[in-house]
CSV table of C-alpha atoms and ligand atoms in Angstrom, one decimal:
chain,number,residue,atom,x,y,z
A,1,MET,CA,-0.1,0.2,-0.2
A,2,ASN,CA,1.2,3.5,-0.1
A,3,ILE,CA,0.6,5.3,2.4
A,4,LYS,CA,2.7,9.0,0.6
A,5,ALA,CA,-0.2,8.5,-1.9
A,6,GLU,CA,-3.2,8.7,1.0
A,7,GLU,CA,-2.1,10.9,3.4
A,8,SER,CA,-3.9,14.5,2.5
A,9,TYR,CA,-2.3,17.7,2.1
A,10,VAL,CA,-2.2,19.8,5.8
A,11,GLU,CA,-1.5,23.1,5.3
A,12,PRO,CA,2.4,24.2,7.4
A,13,SER,CA,0.4,26.3,10.7
A,14,ARG,CA,1.7,27.1,13.8
A,15,LYS,CA,-1.8,27.9,15.4
A,16,GLY,CA,-3.9,25.6,16.3
A,17,PHE,CA,-2.4,24.1,20.2
A,18,VAL,CA,-4.9,22.4,22.1
A,19,THR,CA,-4.4,24.0,25.3
A,20,ASN,CA,-8.0,22.4,26.6
A,21,TYR,CA,-10.7,21.0,26.1
A,22,PRO,CA,-14.1,22.8,25.8
A,23,SER,CA,-12.0,26.0,24.5
A,24,PHE,CA,-11.6,28.8,26.6
A,25,GLN,CA,-14.8,30.8,25.2
A,26,TYR,CA,-17.2,28.2,26.4
A,27,TRP,CA,-16.1,28.7,30.2
A,28,LYS,CA,-18.9,30.6,32.2
A,29,LYS,CA,-18.6,32.5,34.9
A,30,SER,CA,-22.2,30.8,36.0
A,31,ALA,CA,-20.5,27.5,35.9
A,32,VAL,CA,-17.9,28.7,38.9
A,33,GLU,CA,-21.4,29.9,41.0
A,34,GLU,CA,-22.3,27.1,40.6
A,35,MET,CA,-19.5,24.7,41.1
A,36,LEU,CA,-18.5,27.1,44.6
A,37,THR,CA,-22.4,26.3,45.8
A,38,GLU,CA,-22.6,23.5,48.6
A,39,LYS,CA,-23.6,20.6,47.7
A,40,PRO,CA,-27.0,18.8,49.0
A,41,ILE,CA,-25.8,15.4,51.3
A,42,SER,CA,-28.7,13.1,52.9
A,43,VAL,CA,-27.1,10.9,55.3
A,44,TYR,CA,-28.0,7.2,56.3
A,45,VAL,CA,-27.9,6.0,60.4
A,46,HIS,CA,-28.5,2.1,60.4
A,47,ILE,CA,-29.8,0.4,63.7
A,48,PRO,CA,-29.2,-2.6,63.3
A,49,PHE,CA,-31.6,-4.4,66.1
A,50,CYS,CA,-35.0,-5.7,66.1
A,51,ILE,CA,-37.5,-7.3,68.6
A,52,GLN,CA,-37.6,-10.5,66.6
A,53,ARG,CA,-36.7,-11.9,62.8
A,54,CYS,CA,-39.6,-11.4,60.9
A,55,ALA,CA,-41.1,-14.0,58.8
A,56,TYR,CA,-40.2,-12.2,55.7
A,57,CYS,CA,-37.4,-10.1,56.2
A,58,TYR,CA,-34.6,-10.2,54.8
A,59,TYR,CA,-32.6,-6.7,56.2
A,60,ARG,CA,-29.5,-7.6,58.1
A,61,THR,CA,-30.1,-6.8,61.7
A,62,ILE,CA,-29.4,-9.0,65.3
A,63,THR,CA,-32.5,-9.9,67.4
A,64,LEU,CA,-31.7,-8.3,70.7
A,65,LYS,CA,-33.0,-10.1,74.1
A,66,GLY,CA,-33.1,-8.0,76.7
A,67,SER,CA,-29.8,-8.7,78.9
A,68,GLU,CA,-27.9,-8.0,74.8
A,69,ARG,CA,-28.8,-4.0,75.6
A,70,PRO,CA,-25.1,-3.2,76.4
A,71,GLU,CA,-25.1,-4.1,72.6
A,72,ILE,CA,-26.5,-0.7,71.3
A,73,ASP,CA,-24.4,0.9,73.3
A,74,ARG,CA,-21.6,-0.3,72.2
A,75,TYR,CA,-22.6,0.2,68.5
A,76,VAL,CA,-23.8,3.9,69.2
A,77,ASP,CA,-20.3,4.6,70.3
A,78,ALA,CA,-19.1,2.8,67.2
A,79,VAL,CA,-21.4,5.4,65.0
A,80,CYS,CA,-20.5,8.3,66.3
A,81,ARG,CA,-16.5,7.2,66.3
A,82,GLU,CA,-17.5,6.5,62.4
A,83,ILE,CA,-19.1,9.4,61.6
A,84,GLU,CA,-16.0,11.4,62.7
A,85,ILE,CA,-13.3,10.0,60.9
A,86,ALA,CA,-16.1,9.1,57.6
A,87,ALA,CA,-16.5,13.3,58.2
A,88,LYS,CA,-13.1,14.2,57.9
A,89,ARG,CA,-11.7,11.9,55.1
A,90,PHE,CA,-14.6,12.6,52.6
A,91,HIS,CA,-15.1,16.4,54.0
A,92,LEU,CA,-18.3,15.9,54.6
A,93,LYS,CA,-18.8,19.5,56.6
A,94,ASP,CA,-18.6,21.1,53.1
A,95,LYS,CA,-21.8,19.5,52.1
A,96,HIS,CA,-25.2,20.8,53.5
A,97,VAL,CA,-27.5,18.0,55.3
A,98,VAL,CA,-31.1,18.4,54.3
A,99,SER,CA,-32.1,15.0,54.9
A,100,ILE,CA,-31.5,12.6,58.0
A,101,TYR,CA,-32.8,9.1,58.0
A,102,PHE,CA,-32.4,6.6,61.3
A,103,GLY,CA,-33.1,3.2,59.6
A,104,GLY,CA,-33.0,-0.4,60.5
A,105,GLY,CA,-34.2,-3.0,62.0
A,106,THR,CA,-36.3,-1.0,64.5
A,107,PRO,CA,-34.2,2.7,65.2
A,108,THR,CA,-37.3,3.4,68.3
A,109,LEU,CA,-35.4,0.7,70.5
A,110,LEU,CA,-32.8,3.2,70.8
A,111,LYS,CA,-32.9,5.0,74.8
A,112,GLU,CA,-32.6,8.6,74.9
A,113,GLY,CA,-29.5,8.7,75.5
A,114,HIS,CA,-28.3,6.5,72.6
A,115,LEU,CA,-30.8,9.2,70.6
A,116,SER,CA,-28.4,12.5,72.0
A,117,LYS,CA,-24.9,10.1,71.4
A,118,ILE,CA,-25.8,10.4,67.9
A,119,ILE,CA,-27.7,13.5,66.4
A,120,GLU,CA,-24.8,15.6,69.3
A,121,CYS,CA,-22.2,14.2,67.1
A,122,LEU,CA,-24.1,14.8,63.6
A,123,HIS,CA,-24.4,18.7,64.3
A,124,GLU,CA,-20.2,18.7,65.4
A,125,ASN,CA,-19.4,16.7,62.4
A,126,LEU,CA,-22.1,17.8,59.6
A,127,SER,CA,-23.5,21.3,58.4
A,128,ILE,CA,-26.7,20.1,59.0
A,129,ASP,CA,-29.7,23.0,57.6
A,130,ASP,CA,-32.1,24.4,59.9
A,131,GLU,CA,-34.9,23.1,58.3
A,132,HIS,CA,-33.9,19.9,57.6
A,133,GLU,CA,-35.6,16.5,57.1
A,134,PHE,CA,-35.9,13.9,59.8
A,135,THR,CA,-36.9,10.1,59.4
A,136,VAL,CA,-37.2,7.4,62.0
A,137,GLU,CA,-38.1,4.6,61.3
A,138,ALA,CA,-40.2,2.6,64.2
A,139,GLU,CA,-42.1,-1.0,64.6
A,140,PRO,CA,-45.2,0.1,66.2
A,141,VAL,CA,-45.0,-2.5,69.6
A,142,THR,CA,-41.5,-0.4,70.6
A,143,LEU,CA,-43.5,3.5,70.3
A,144,THR,CA,-44.6,3.8,73.2
A,145,GLU,CA,-45.6,7.7,74.9
A,146,LYS,CA,-42.6,7.9,76.2
A,147,LYS,CA,-40.6,7.4,72.6
A,148,ALA,CA,-42.8,9.4,70.9
A,149,ASP,CA,-41.6,12.3,73.0
A,150,ILE,CA,-38.0,11.7,72.8
A,151,LEU,CA,-38.6,11.7,68.7
A,152,LYS,CA,-40.4,15.0,69.5
A,153,LYS,CA,-37.8,16.9,71.7
A,154,PHE,CA,-35.6,15.5,69.1
A,155,ASP,CA,-37.2,17.8,66.2
A,156,VAL,CA,-38.1,14.3,64.3
A,157,ASN,CA,-40.5,15.6,61.5
A,158,ARG,CA,-41.2,12.2,60.0
A,159,ILE,CA,-41.7,9.0,61.3
A,160,SER,CA,-42.5,6.1,59.4
A,161,LEU,CA,-44.3,3.1,61.2
A,162,GLY,CA,-43.5,-0.3,59.8
A,163,ILE,CA,-47.3,-2.0,59.7
A,164,GLN,CA,-47.3,-4.4,57.0
A,165,SER,CA,-50.8,-5.6,57.5
A,166,PHE,CA,-53.8,-4.7,60.2
A,167,CYS,CA,-55.2,-8.1,59.8
A,168,ASP,CA,-53.9,-9.8,62.8
A,169,GLU,CA,-53.4,-13.3,61.2
A,170,VAL,CA,-51.2,-12.4,58.7
A,171,VAL,CA,-49.1,-9.8,61.3
A,172,LYS,CA,-48.4,-13.4,63.7
A,173,LEU,CA,-47.7,-15.7,61.0
A,174,SER,CA,-44.9,-13.1,59.8
A,175,GLY,CA,-43.5,-13.6,63.3
A,176,ARG,CA,-44.6,-10.3,64.7
A,177,LYS,CA,-45.4,-9.4,67.8
A,178,ASP,CA,-47.7,-6.4,66.5
A,179,THR,CA,-51.5,-6.7,66.3
A,180,GLU,CA,-53.8,-4.1,64.6
A,181,LYS,CA,-55.0,-2.9,67.6
A,182,LYS,CA,-50.9,-1.5,68.8
A,183,ALA,CA,-50.8,-0.6,65.2
A,184,LEU,CA,-53.0,1.9,65.4
A,185,LYS,CA,-52.4,2.9,69.2
A,186,ALA,CA,-48.9,3.7,67.3
A,187,ILE,CA,-50.3,5.7,64.8
A,188,GLU,CA,-52.3,8.0,66.7
A,189,MET,CA,-49.0,8.6,69.1
A,190,ALA,CA,-47.3,9.2,66.0
A,191,LYS,CA,-49.6,11.7,64.5
A,192,ALA,CA,-49.3,13.1,68.0
A,193,THR,CA,-45.6,14.5,67.8
A,194,GLY,CA,-46.8,16.7,65.3
A,195,ALA,CA,-44.2,14.4,62.5
A,196,VAL,CA,-45.7,13.8,59.4
A,197,VAL,CA,-46.1,10.0,59.4
A,198,ASN,CA,-46.0,7.3,56.9
A,199,ILE,CA,-47.1,3.3,57.0
A,200,ASP,CA,-45.2,0.6,55.1
A,201,LEU,CA,-47.8,-2.2,54.1
A,202,LEU,CA,-46.0,-5.7,52.2
A,203,SER,CA,-48.2,-6.7,49.5
A,204,GLY,CA,-48.1,-10.4,49.1
A,205,LEU,CA,-47.4,-11.4,52.6
A,206,ALA,CA,-48.6,-15.4,54.2
A,207,GLY,CA,-52.0,-15.8,54.7
A,208,ASP,CA,-53.3,-12.6,52.7
A,209,THR,CA,-56.6,-13.2,50.3
A,210,GLN,CA,-58.2,-10.2,48.4
A,211,GLU,CA,-60.8,-9.9,51.3
A,212,THR,CA,-57.9,-9.2,54.0
A,213,TRP,CA,-56.0,-7.3,51.6
A,214,ALA,CA,-58.9,-4.8,51.1
A,215,ASP,CA,-59.7,-4.4,54.5
A,216,THR,CA,-56.2,-3.6,55.3
A,217,ILE,CA,-55.8,-0.8,52.7
A,218,LYS,CA,-59.8,0.4,54.4
A,219,ARG,CA,-57.8,0.6,57.7
A,220,ALA,CA,-54.7,2.1,56.2
A,221,LEU,CA,-56.7,5.5,54.7
A,222,SER,CA,-59.5,5.6,57.1
A,223,THR,CA,-56.3,6.6,59.4
A,224,ASN,CA,-56.4,9.7,57.6
A,225,ILE,CA,-52.2,9.3,57.8
A,226,GLU,CA,-50.4,11.6,54.8
A,227,SER,CA,-48.4,9.0,53.1
A,228,ILE,CA,-48.7,5.4,52.6
A,229,THR,CA,-46.5,2.8,51.0
A,230,VAL,CA,-46.5,-0.7,49.7
A,231,TYR,CA,-43.9,-2.6,48.8
A,232,LYS,CA,-44.2,-5.5,46.6
A,233,MET,CA,-42.9,-8.7,48.8
A,234,GLU,CA,-40.0,-10.2,48.1
A,235,LEU,CA,-39.3,-13.6,48.6
A,236,TYR,CA,-34.9,-13.8,49.9
A,237,ALA,CA,-33.4,-16.8,50.9
A,238,ASN,CA,-32.5,-15.7,54.0
A,239,THR,CA,-36.1,-15.4,55.1
A,240,ALA,CA,-38.4,-18.2,57.2
A,241,TYR,CA,-40.5,-17.2,54.4
A,242,SER,CA,-38.4,-19.0,52.4
A,243,ALA,CA,-37.7,-22.1,54.4
A,244,GLY,CA,-41.0,-22.3,54.7
A,245,VAL,CA,-41.9,-22.2,50.9
A,246,ARG,CA,-39.1,-24.8,50.3
A,247,LYS,CA,-40.4,-26.8,52.9
A,248,LYS,CA,-44.4,-26.2,51.6
A,249,THR,CA,-44.9,-25.8,54.8
A,250,LEU,CA,-46.0,-22.1,53.8
A,251,GLU,CA,-47.6,-20.4,51.0
A,252,LEU,CA,-47.7,-17.4,49.6
A,253,PRO,CA,-50.1,-15.8,46.5
A,254,SER,CA,-49.1,-16.1,44.0
A,255,ASP,CA,-47.3,-12.9,41.7
A,256,ALA,CA,-50.6,-12.8,39.8
A,257,GLN,CA,-52.4,-12.5,42.7
A,258,GLU,CA,-50.0,-10.1,44.4
A,259,ILE,CA,-50.3,-7.9,41.4
A,260,GLU,CA,-54.4,-7.6,41.9
A,261,PHE,CA,-53.5,-6.5,45.4
A,262,MET,CA,-51.1,-3.5,44.1
A,263,ARG,CA,-53.6,-3.0,41.5
A,264,TYR,CA,-56.3,-2.7,44.0
A,265,ALA,CA,-54.2,-0.9,46.0
A,266,ILE,CA,-54.0,2.1,43.7
A,267,GLU,CA,-57.0,1.8,42.5
A,268,GLN,CA,-58.4,3.0,46.7
A,269,PHE,CA,-55.5,5.3,46.9
A,270,GLU,CA,-56.2,7.5,43.7
A,271,GLN,CA,-59.9,7.6,44.8
A,272,ALA,CA,-59.6,8.5,48.1
A,273,GLN,CA,-56.8,10.8,46.4
A,274,TYR,CA,-54.2,9.6,47.4
A,275,PHE,CA,-51.3,10.0,44.6
A,276,PRO,CA,-47.8,8.7,44.0
A,277,TRP,CA,-44.9,10.8,44.0
A,278,SER,CA,-42.7,7.2,43.9
A,279,SER,CA,-43.6,3.9,42.7
A,280,PHE,CA,-44.6,2.6,45.9
A,281,THR,CA,-45.7,6.4,48.4
A,282,PHE,CA,-49.1,7.7,47.8
A,283,THR,CA,-49.4,11.2,49.5
A,284,LYS,CA,-52.5,13.3,50.6
A,285,MET,CA,-53.1,14.9,47.4
A,286,GLY,CA,-49.3,13.9,46.0
A,287,HIS,CA,-48.5,16.6,48.9
A,288,TYR,CA,-45.7,15.3,51.9
A,289,VAL,CA,-43.2,13.6,49.4
A,290,HIS,CA,-40.4,12.2,51.2
A,291,THR,CA,-36.8,14.2,50.8
A,292,TYR,CA,-34.8,11.7,51.6
A,293,PRO,CA,-35.2,8.8,48.8
A,294,ILE,CA,-36.3,11.0,46.1
A,295,ASN,CA,-32.5,12.8,46.7
A,296,MET,CA,-31.3,9.6,46.8
A,297,PHE,CA,-32.6,8.9,43.3
A,298,ARG,CA,-32.3,11.9,41.4
A,299,GLY,CA,-28.4,11.0,41.9
A,300,ASN,CA,-26.9,13.0,45.1
A,301,ASP,CA,-24.9,12.9,47.3
A,302,TYR,CA,-25.7,10.5,50.3
A,303,TYR,CA,-23.7,8.9,53.2
A,304,GLY,CA,-24.8,5.6,55.0
A,305,PHE,CA,-23.5,5.0,59.1
A,306,GLY,CA,-23.6,2.3,60.5
A,307,ALA,CA,-22.9,-1.7,59.5
A,308,SER,CA,-23.7,-2.3,56.6
A,309,ALA,CA,-25.2,1.2,55.7
A,310,PHE,CA,-24.3,2.5,51.7
A,311,GLY,CA,-24.1,5.9,50.5
A,312,PHE,CA,-23.1,7.7,47.2
A,313,LEU,CA,-20.6,10.5,47.0
A,314,GLY,CA,-20.2,12.1,43.4
A,315,ASP,CA,-16.7,12.8,43.5
A,316,TYR,CA,-16.0,8.8,44.8
A,317,GLY,CA,-18.6,6.4,43.6
A,318,LEU,CA,-20.8,3.5,45.9
A,319,LEU,CA,-19.5,2.7,49.4
A,320,GLN,CA,-20.7,0.5,51.9
A,321,ASN,CA,-19.5,-0.7,55.4
A,322,THR,CA,-19.1,-4.0,56.4
A,323,ASN,CA,-22.1,-5.6,57.6
A,324,ASP,CA,-20.4,-7.9,60.7
A,325,LEU,CA,-20.7,-6.2,63.4
A,326,GLU,CA,-18.0,-7.2,65.1
A,327,ARG,CA,-15.5,-6.3,62.2
A,328,TYR,CA,-17.3,-3.1,62.2
A,329,VAL,CA,-16.9,-2.2,65.8
A,330,ALA,CA,-13.6,-3.3,65.8
A,331,ALA,CA,-12.4,-0.8,62.6
A,332,VAL,CA,-14.1,2.8,63.8
A,333,GLU,CA,-12.2,1.7,67.3
A,334,ALA,CA,-9.4,1.4,65.6
A,335,ASN,CA,-10.0,4.8,63.8
A,336,GLU,CA,-10.5,3.4,61.0
A,337,LEU,CA,-13.4,3.3,58.6
A,338,PRO,CA,-15.9,0.9,58.0
A,339,LEU,CA,-16.0,0.3,54.6
A,340,SER,CA,-15.8,-3.2,52.6
A,341,ARG,CA,-16.8,-2.5,49.4
A,342,GLY,CA,-17.2,0.1,46.9
A,343,TYR,CA,-17.8,1.2,43.1
A,344,GLN,CA,-16.9,3.3,40.6
A,345,LEU,CA,-19.2,4.3,37.9
A,346,THR,CA,-18.7,4.8,34.1
A,347,SER,CA,-19.5,7.3,32.6
A,348,LEU,CA,-22.7,5.2,30.6
A,349,GLU,CA,-23.0,3.2,34.0
A,350,ARG,CA,-23.6,7.1,35.8
A,351,MET,CA,-26.5,7.2,32.8
A,352,ILE,CA,-27.9,3.6,33.3
A,353,ARG,CA,-28.4,4.6,37.4
A,354,ASN,CA,-29.9,7.3,36.7
A,355,VAL,CA,-32.5,5.9,34.6
A,356,ALA,CA,-33.0,3.1,36.7
A,357,LEU,CA,-33.9,5.1,40.3
A,358,GLU,CA,-35.0,8.3,38.6
A,359,MET,CA,-37.5,6.1,37.4
A,360,LYS,CA,-39.0,5.2,40.8
A,361,LEU,CA,-39.5,8.9,41.0
A,362,VAL,CA,-42.8,8.2,38.2
A,363,ARG,CA,-40.9,10.9,35.6
A,364,LEU,CA,-38.2,11.2,34.7
A,365,ASP,CA,-36.8,14.6,33.7
A,366,LEU,CA,-35.3,14.6,29.9
A,367,LYS,CA,-34.0,18.2,30.0
A,368,GLU,CA,-32.2,17.5,33.1
A,369,PHE,CA,-30.8,14.3,31.5
A,370,GLN,CA,-29.4,15.4,28.8
A,371,ARG,CA,-28.1,18.7,31.1
A,372,LYS,CA,-25.8,15.9,33.4
A,373,HIS,CA,-25.0,13.3,30.6
A,374,GLY,CA,-24.6,15.4,27.4
A,375,PHE,CA,-27.3,12.6,25.5
A,376,LYS,CA,-31.1,12.9,24.7
A,377,LEU,CA,-32.3,10.2,25.9
A,378,ASP,CA,-35.4,10.4,24.1
A,379,SER,CA,-33.0,9.6,20.5
A,380,LEU,CA,-30.8,6.8,22.4
A,381,CYS,CA,-34.1,4.9,23.2
A,382,ALA,CA,-36.6,5.7,20.9
A,383,SER,CA,-37.6,2.6,20.2
A,384,THR,CA,-38.2,0.9,23.5
A,385,ILE,CA,-39.5,4.3,24.4
A,386,LYS,CA,-41.8,4.1,21.7
A,387,GLN,CA,-42.8,0.5,22.5
A,388,LEU,CA,-43.5,1.0,26.4
A,389,GLU,CA,-45.6,4.1,25.2
A,390,LEU,CA,-48.1,1.4,23.1
A,391,GLU,CA,-47.5,-1.4,26.1
A,392,GLY,CA,-49.5,1.5,28.0
A,393,PHE,CA,-46.6,1.9,30.6
A,394,ILE,CA,-45.6,5.2,30.0
A,395,SER,CA,-46.8,8.6,28.4
A,396,THR,CA,-43.8,10.7,27.3
A,397,SER,CA,-44.0,15.0,26.1
A,398,GLU,CA,-41.0,16.6,25.8
A,399,LYS,CA,-40.0,17.4,29.2
A,400,GLU,CA,-40.3,13.8,30.3
A,401,ILE,CA,-41.5,10.2,30.6
A,402,GLU,CA,-44.0,9.4,32.7
A,403,LEU,CA,-45.7,6.4,34.2
A,404,THR,CA,-48.8,5.3,33.6
A,405,SER,CA,-50.5,3.4,36.6
A,406,LYS,CA,-50.4,0.5,35.0
A,407,GLY,CA,-46.5,1.8,35.1
A,408,ILE,CA,-46.4,1.9,38.0
A,409,LEU,CA,-48.4,-0.9,39.1
A,410,TYR,CA,-45.1,-3.2,38.1
A,411,GLY,CA,-42.1,-1.2,40.3
A,412,ASP,CA,-39.0,-1.5,38.2
A,413,TYR,CA,-40.2,-2.8,34.8
A,414,VAL,CA,-39.8,0.5,32.8
A,415,GLY,CA,-36.0,1.4,34.3
A,416,LYS,CA,-35.6,-2.0,34.1
A,417,ARG,CA,-36.3,-1.9,29.9
A,418,LEU,CA,-34.9,1.9,29.7
A,419,THR,CA,-32.0,0.3,30.9
A,420,ARG,CA,-31.7,-2.1,29.4
A,421,CYS,CA,-31.7,-0.3,25.9
A,422,LEU,CA,-28.8,1.9,28.0
A,423,MET,CA,-26.8,-0.8,28.5
A,424,GLU,CA,-27.4,-2.7,24.6
A,425,MET,CA,-25.4,0.9,23.3
A,426,SER,CA,-21.9,-0.3,25.6
B,501,SAM,C1,-36.4,-1.5,58.6
B,501,SAM,S1,-38.3,-2.2,57.8
B,501,SAM,C2,-39.0,-0.8,58.9
B,501,SAM,C3,-39.0,-0.5,60.4
B,501,SAM,C4,-39.1,-2.0,61.6
B,501,SAM,N1,-38.1,-2.7,61.6
B,501,SAM,C5,-40.3,-2.3,61.4
B,501,SAM,O1,-40.1,-3.6,60.6
B,501,SAM,O2,-41.7,-2.0,61.3
B,501,SAM,C6,-38.4,-1.4,56.6
B,501,SAM,C7,-39.5,-1.9,56.1
B,501,SAM,O3,-39.1,-3.1,54.8
B,501,SAM,C8,-40.2,-4.1,54.2
B,501,SAM,N2,-39.4,-5.5,53.9
B,501,SAM,C9,-38.8,-6.0,54.7
B,501,SAM,N3,-39.1,-7.0,54.5
B,501,SAM,C10,-39.0,-6.8,53.3
B,501,SAM,C11,-39.2,-7.8,52.2
B,501,SAM,N4,-38.9,-9.5,52.1
B,501,SAM,N5,-39.5,-7.2,50.6
B,501,SAM,C12,-39.4,-5.8,50.6
B,501,SAM,N6,-39.9,-5.4,51.7
B,501,SAM,C13,-39.5,-5.3,53.2
B,501,SAM,C14,-40.8,-3.4,55.5
B,501,SAM,O4,-42.3,-3.2,54.6
B,501,SAM,C15,-40.8,-2.9,56.7
B,501,SAM,O5,-41.5,-1.9,57.1
B,502,SF4,S1,-39.4,-6.0,59.2
B,502,SF4,FE1,-38.3,-4.6,60.6
B,502,SF4,S2,-38.7,-5.7,62.6
B,502,SF4,FE2,-38.9,-7.2,61.6
B,502,SF4,S3,-36.8,-7.7,61.2
B,502,SF4,FE3,-37.2,-6.4,59.6
B,502,SF4,S4,-36.1,-4.8,60.4
B,502,SF4,FE4,-36.8,-6.0,62.3
């Protein structure tokens, strides 16, 4: 091959030295202002203790017996130490905390002294907005009058109660100590604190029938609370449910029945004017949105403190602590971060993560997607989007992709289809 013959003529020039990309003419003052704006962050604190192991639950938790309460003291000290170490290492004080979430496990097992220790430590080591959201998860039987007063004293403004079902038989079968009466009492106590109250329900529990489920939805709505979350009960291998199904001693509602439960719930919520702001949370008139998951699903920073907690820092990636409690405590007592794994995302993975998580929030802002990633999702996935629209899962406009009721019913399905479309590009 004659290489010379293929060379094109290039005029000799001393111009055109590439100093940077893009060239300076595109740099803007407004970009500096944006870079210097303190970034929001949410923080999660994991409390891995429960009074029982529920038959369906897959969370990493320890069932406490009365004599093991000193375990909590040691754990709380470790969490405080971790907050100090991580805040320094990741410069977390430079970000403003908009939302705090105590989850578990059962955070309402913490005593006043435990709560005040962690809260003080968060305030000392982070920059917490005056108007921050503060959520605490609670199991009804652990929410006493005294505990509710303590939550109020610490300005908890969102309480999330794990109700799961209002049918005593179904609850009993799941190994929990709650009853409908105790659940309703806990809801009243939570409401009396002045906090926004959410209740979690589980669709597809063992023992549930269309009748018991309809009754649960009716009772949930009659409490007149601000927010109702319905999770599809997922069967995990490490649960008593799973063992029961394997041994054929337990039968679960089929997937088709579960979808019917969900369909019924969405219909009833709509009639009662509880509208979804996520594919699993329905609130009065669509108000009372929960900042914590919204920030998380929009790809903002969040940091998880405590054993097994995980987070995301845009400058780093995804990070998770060890889920071994002994190792967790030993690491922080040795002044080390208890992180055990992480993941650095490529540009394509950031895009995929954006779609998979933001679709959980019912609508995805197409302009914002293009601003963040430089690509038009509606061009990249044009045929998948068209197909999803034809199948009735979404509606689209120039501005956004929105889940229809059918899209909400099928949970993460739309997010997964769009994810697959983007993955096929790599
Ligand atoms: C950490 S728990 C919340 C608070 C408290 N521990 C309780 O159970 O009352 C959070 C929620 O996870 C949900 N959950 C637990 N196991 C689940 C499963 N197998 N599938 C779907 N959701 C589950 C339950 O609805 C539960 O209320
Ligand atoms: S559902 Fe709640 S109380 Fe039950 S084991 Fe899971 S975290 Fe603990």
